[in-house]
PDB file of C-alpha atoms in Angstrom:
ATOM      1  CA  UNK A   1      -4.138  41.327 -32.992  1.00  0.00           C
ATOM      2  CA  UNK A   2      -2.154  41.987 -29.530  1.00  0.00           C
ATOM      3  CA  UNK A   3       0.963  39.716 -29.340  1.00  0.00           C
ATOM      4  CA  UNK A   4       0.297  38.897 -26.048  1.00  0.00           C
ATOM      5  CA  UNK A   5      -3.333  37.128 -27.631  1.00  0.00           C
ATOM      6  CA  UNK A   6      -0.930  35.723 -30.193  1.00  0.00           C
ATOM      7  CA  UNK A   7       0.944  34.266 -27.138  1.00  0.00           C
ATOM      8  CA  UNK A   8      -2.140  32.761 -25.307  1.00  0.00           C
ATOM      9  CA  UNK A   9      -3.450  31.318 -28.208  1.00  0.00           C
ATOM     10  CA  UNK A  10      -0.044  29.552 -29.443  1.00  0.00           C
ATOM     11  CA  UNK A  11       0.358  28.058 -25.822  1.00  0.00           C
ATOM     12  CA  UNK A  12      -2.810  26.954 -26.149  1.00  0.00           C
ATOM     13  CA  UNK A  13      -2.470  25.481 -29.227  1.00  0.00           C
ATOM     14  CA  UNK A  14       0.712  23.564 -28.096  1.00  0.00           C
ATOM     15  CA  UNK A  15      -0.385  22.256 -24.511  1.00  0.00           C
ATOM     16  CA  UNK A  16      -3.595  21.257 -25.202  1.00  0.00           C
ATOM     17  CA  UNK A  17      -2.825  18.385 -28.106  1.00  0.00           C
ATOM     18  CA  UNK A  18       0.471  18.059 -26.091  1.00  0.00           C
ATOM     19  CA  UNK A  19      -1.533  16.823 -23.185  1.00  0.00           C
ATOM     20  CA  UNK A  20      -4.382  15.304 -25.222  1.00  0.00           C
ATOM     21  CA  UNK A  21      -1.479  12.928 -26.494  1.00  0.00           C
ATOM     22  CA  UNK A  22       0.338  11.875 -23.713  1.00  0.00           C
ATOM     23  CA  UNK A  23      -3.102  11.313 -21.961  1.00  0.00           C
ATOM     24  CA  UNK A  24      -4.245   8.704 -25.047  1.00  0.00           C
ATOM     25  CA  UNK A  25      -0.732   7.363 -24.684  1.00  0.00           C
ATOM     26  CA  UNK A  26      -0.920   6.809 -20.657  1.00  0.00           C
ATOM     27  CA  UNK A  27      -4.602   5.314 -21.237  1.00  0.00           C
ATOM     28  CA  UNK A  28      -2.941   2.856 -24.389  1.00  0.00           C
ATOM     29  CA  UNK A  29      -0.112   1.704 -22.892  1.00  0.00           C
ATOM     30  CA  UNK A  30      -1.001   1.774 -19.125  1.00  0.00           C
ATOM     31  CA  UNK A  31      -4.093  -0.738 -19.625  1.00  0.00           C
ATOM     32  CA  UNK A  32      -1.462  -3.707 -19.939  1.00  0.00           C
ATOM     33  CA  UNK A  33      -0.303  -2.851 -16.755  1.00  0.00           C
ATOM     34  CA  UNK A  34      -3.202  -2.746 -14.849  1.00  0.00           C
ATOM     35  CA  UNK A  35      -4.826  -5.940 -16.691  1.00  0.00           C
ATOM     36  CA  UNK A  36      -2.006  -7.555 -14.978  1.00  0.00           C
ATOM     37  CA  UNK A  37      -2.901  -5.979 -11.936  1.00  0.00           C
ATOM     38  CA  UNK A  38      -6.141  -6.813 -11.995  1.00  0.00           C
ATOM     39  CA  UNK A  39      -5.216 -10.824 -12.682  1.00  0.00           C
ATOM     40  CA  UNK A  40      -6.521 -10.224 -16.490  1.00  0.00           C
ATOM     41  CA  UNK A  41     -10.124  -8.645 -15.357  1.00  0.00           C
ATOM     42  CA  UNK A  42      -9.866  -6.373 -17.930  1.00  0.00           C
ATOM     43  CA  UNK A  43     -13.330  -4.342 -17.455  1.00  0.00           C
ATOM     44  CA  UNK A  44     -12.021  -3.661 -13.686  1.00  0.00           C
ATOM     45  CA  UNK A  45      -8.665  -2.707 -15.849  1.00  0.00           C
ATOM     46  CA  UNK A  46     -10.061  -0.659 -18.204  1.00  0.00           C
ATOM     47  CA  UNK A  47     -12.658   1.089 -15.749  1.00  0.00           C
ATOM     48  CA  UNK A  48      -9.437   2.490 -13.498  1.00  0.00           C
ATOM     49  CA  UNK A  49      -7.806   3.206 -16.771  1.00  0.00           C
ATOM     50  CA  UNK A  50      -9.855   5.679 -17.322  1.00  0.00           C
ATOM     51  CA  UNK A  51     -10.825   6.571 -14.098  1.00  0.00           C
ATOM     52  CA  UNK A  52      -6.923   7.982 -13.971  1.00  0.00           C
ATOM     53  CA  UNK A  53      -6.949   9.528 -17.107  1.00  0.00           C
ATOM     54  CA  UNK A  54      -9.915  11.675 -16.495  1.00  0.00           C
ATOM     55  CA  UNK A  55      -7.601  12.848 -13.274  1.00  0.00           C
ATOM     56  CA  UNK A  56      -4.891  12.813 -15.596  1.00  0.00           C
ATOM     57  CA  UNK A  57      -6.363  15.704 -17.586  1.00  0.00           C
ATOM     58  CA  UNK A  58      -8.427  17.742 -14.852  1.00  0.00           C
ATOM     59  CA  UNK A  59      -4.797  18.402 -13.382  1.00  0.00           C
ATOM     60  CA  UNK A  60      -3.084  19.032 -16.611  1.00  0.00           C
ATOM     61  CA  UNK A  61      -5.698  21.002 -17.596  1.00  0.00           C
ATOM     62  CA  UNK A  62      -5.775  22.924 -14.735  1.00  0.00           C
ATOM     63  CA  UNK A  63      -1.904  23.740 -14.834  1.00  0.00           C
ATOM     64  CA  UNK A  64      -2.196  24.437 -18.518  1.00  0.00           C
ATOM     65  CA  UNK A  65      -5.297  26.940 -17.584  1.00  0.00           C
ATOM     66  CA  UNK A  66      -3.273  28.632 -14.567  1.00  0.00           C
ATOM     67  CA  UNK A  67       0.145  29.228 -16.656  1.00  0.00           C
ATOM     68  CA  UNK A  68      -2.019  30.922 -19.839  1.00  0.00           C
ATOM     69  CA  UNK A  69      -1.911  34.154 -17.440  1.00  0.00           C
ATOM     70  CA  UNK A  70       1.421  36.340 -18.101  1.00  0.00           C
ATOM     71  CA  UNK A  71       2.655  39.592 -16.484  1.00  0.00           C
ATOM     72  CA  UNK A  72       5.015  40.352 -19.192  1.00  0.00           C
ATOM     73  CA  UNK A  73       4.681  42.679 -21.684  1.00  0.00           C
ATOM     74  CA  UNK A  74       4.927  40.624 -25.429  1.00  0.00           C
ATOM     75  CA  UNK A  75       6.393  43.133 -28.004  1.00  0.00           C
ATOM     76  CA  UNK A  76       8.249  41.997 -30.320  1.00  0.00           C
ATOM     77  CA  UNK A  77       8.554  37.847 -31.550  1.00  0.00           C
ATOM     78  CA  UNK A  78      11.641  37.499 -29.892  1.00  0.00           C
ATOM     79  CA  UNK A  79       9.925  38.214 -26.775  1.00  0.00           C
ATOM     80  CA  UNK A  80       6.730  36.320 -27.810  1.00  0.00           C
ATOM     81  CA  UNK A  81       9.582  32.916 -28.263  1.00  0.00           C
ATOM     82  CA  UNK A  82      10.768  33.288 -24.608  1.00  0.00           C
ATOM     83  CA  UNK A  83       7.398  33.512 -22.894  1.00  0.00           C
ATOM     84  CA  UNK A  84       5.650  30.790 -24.987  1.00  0.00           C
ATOM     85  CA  UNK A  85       8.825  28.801 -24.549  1.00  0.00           C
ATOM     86  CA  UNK A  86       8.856  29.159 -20.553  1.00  0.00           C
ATOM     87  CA  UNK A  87       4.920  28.399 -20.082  1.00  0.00           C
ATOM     88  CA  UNK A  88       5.174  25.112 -22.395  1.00  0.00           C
ATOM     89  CA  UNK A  89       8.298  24.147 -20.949  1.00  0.00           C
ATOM     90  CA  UNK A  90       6.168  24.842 -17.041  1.00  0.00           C
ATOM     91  CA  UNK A  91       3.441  22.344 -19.162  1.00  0.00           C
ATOM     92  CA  UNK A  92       5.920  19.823 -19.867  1.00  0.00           C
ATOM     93  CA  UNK A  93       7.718  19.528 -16.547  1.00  0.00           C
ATOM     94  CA  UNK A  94       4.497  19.024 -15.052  1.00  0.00           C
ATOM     95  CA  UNK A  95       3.114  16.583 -18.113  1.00  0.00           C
ATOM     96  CA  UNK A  96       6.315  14.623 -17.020  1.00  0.00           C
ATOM     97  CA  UNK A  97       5.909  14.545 -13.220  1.00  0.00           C
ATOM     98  CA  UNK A  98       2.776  13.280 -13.753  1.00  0.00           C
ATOM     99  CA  UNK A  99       3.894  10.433 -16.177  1.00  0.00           C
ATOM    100  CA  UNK A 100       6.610   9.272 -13.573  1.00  0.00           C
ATOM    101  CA  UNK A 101       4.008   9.282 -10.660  1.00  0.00           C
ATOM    102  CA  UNK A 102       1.229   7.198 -12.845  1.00  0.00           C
ATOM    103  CA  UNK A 103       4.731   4.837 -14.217  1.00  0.00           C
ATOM    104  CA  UNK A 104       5.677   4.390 -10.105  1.00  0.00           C
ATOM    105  CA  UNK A 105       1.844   3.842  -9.395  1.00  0.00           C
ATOM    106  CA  UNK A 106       0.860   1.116 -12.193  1.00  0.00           C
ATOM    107  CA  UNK A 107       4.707  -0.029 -10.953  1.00  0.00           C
ATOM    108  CA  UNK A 108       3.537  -0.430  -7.211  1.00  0.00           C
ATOM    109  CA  UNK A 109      -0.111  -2.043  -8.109  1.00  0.00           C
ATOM    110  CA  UNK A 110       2.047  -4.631 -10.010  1.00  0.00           C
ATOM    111  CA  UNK A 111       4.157  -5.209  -7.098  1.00  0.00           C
ATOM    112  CA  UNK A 112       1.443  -5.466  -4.605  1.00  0.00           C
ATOM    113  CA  UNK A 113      -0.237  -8.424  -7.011  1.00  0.00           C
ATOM    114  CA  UNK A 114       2.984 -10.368  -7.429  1.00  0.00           C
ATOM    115  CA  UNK A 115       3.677 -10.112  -4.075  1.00  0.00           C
ATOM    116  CA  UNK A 116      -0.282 -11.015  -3.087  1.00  0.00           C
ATOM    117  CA  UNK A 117      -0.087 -13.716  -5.644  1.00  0.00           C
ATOM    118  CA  UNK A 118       2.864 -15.095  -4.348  1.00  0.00           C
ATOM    119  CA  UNK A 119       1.757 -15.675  -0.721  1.00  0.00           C
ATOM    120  CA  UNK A 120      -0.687 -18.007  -1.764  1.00  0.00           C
ATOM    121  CA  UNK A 121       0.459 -21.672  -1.356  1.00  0.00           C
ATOM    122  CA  UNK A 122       0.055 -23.740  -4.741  1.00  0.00           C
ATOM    123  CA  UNK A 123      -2.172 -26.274  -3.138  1.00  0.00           C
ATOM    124  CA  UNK A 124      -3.508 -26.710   0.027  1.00  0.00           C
ATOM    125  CA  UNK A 125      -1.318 -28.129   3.174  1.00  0.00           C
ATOM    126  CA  UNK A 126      -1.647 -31.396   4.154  1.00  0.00           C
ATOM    127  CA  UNK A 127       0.648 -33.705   6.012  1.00  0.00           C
ATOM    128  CA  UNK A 128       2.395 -34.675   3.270  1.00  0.00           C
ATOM    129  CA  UNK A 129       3.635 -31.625   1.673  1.00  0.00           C
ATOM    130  CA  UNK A 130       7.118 -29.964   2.480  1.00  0.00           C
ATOM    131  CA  UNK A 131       7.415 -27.394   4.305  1.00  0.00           C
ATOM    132  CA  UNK A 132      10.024 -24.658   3.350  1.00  0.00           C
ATOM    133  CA  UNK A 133      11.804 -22.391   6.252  1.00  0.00           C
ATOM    134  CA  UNK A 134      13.190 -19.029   6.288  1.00  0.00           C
ATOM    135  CA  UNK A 135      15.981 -19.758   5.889  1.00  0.00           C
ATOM    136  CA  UNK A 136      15.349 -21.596   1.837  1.00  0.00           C
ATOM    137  CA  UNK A 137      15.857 -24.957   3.635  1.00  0.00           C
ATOM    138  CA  UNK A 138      13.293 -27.648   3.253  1.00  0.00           C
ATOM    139  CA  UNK A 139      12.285 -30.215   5.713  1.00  0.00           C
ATOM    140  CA  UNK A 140      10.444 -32.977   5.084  1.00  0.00           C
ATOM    141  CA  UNK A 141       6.730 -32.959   7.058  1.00  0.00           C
ATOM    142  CA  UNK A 142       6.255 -36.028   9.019  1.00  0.00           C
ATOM    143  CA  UNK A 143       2.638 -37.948   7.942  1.00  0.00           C
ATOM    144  CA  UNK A 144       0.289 -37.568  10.808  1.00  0.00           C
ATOM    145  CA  UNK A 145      -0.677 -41.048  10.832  1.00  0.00           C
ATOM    146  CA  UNK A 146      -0.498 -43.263  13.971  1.00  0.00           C
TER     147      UNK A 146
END
């Protein structure tokens, strides 16, 4: 067999369960995140769970698929070790990218709910309640009875 087939079919049997893993790991660990998210509706959760891991490995995939190519001649092992180690590195780097950008995204839907959560007053206003200004001082509301 040529070495550079040897090659393509090492990479591919390093990338593939390489991204195959990290892909079951996002999809694990990620749904607590977006069950918070989601205020515990975990079938909303779960459905954008997997919504991004199906993105997740279309564009891993892909990368994986467009670094198999190589223009260099494999001849010898020591030459087969730098190539395969240079296209599964490329996999890796982007494997990684795409972990921090899905970590910074379930990071920022988090956010957005805390912050959404927190705007909304405990109970209702009335003329009773305190009122808290900007500046973390609280006056106390006059009753609108006359």
């Amino acid at each position: 067999m040529d070495m550079t087939v040897t090659t393509y079919l090492l990479y591919l049997g390093l990338t593939v369960p390489l991204t195959v893993w990290v892909a079951r790991a996002l999809n694990r660990h990620g749904q607590v995140f977006l069950i918070d998210v989601f205020q515990g509706d975990e079938v909303i959760a779960r459905s954008v769970n997997q919504l991004l891991v199906i993105g997740f490995y279309l564009v891993n995939l892909g990368c994986v698929a467009l670094f198999l190519k190589s223009t260099r001649d494999v001849n010898s092992t020591r030459r087969l070790i730098e190539v395969l180690s240079s296209k599964v590195g490329g996999v890796a780097l982007v494997l990684g990218l795409i972990h921090f950008a899905n970590v910074w995204a379930f990071n920022s839907f988090r956010r957005r709910a805390v912050l959404r959560a927190q705007a909304q007053p405990p109970v209702n206003p009335n003329g009773y309640t305190t009122v808290t200004h900007a500046e973390g001082w609280a006056a106390p509301s006059q009753p609108t009875h006359r």
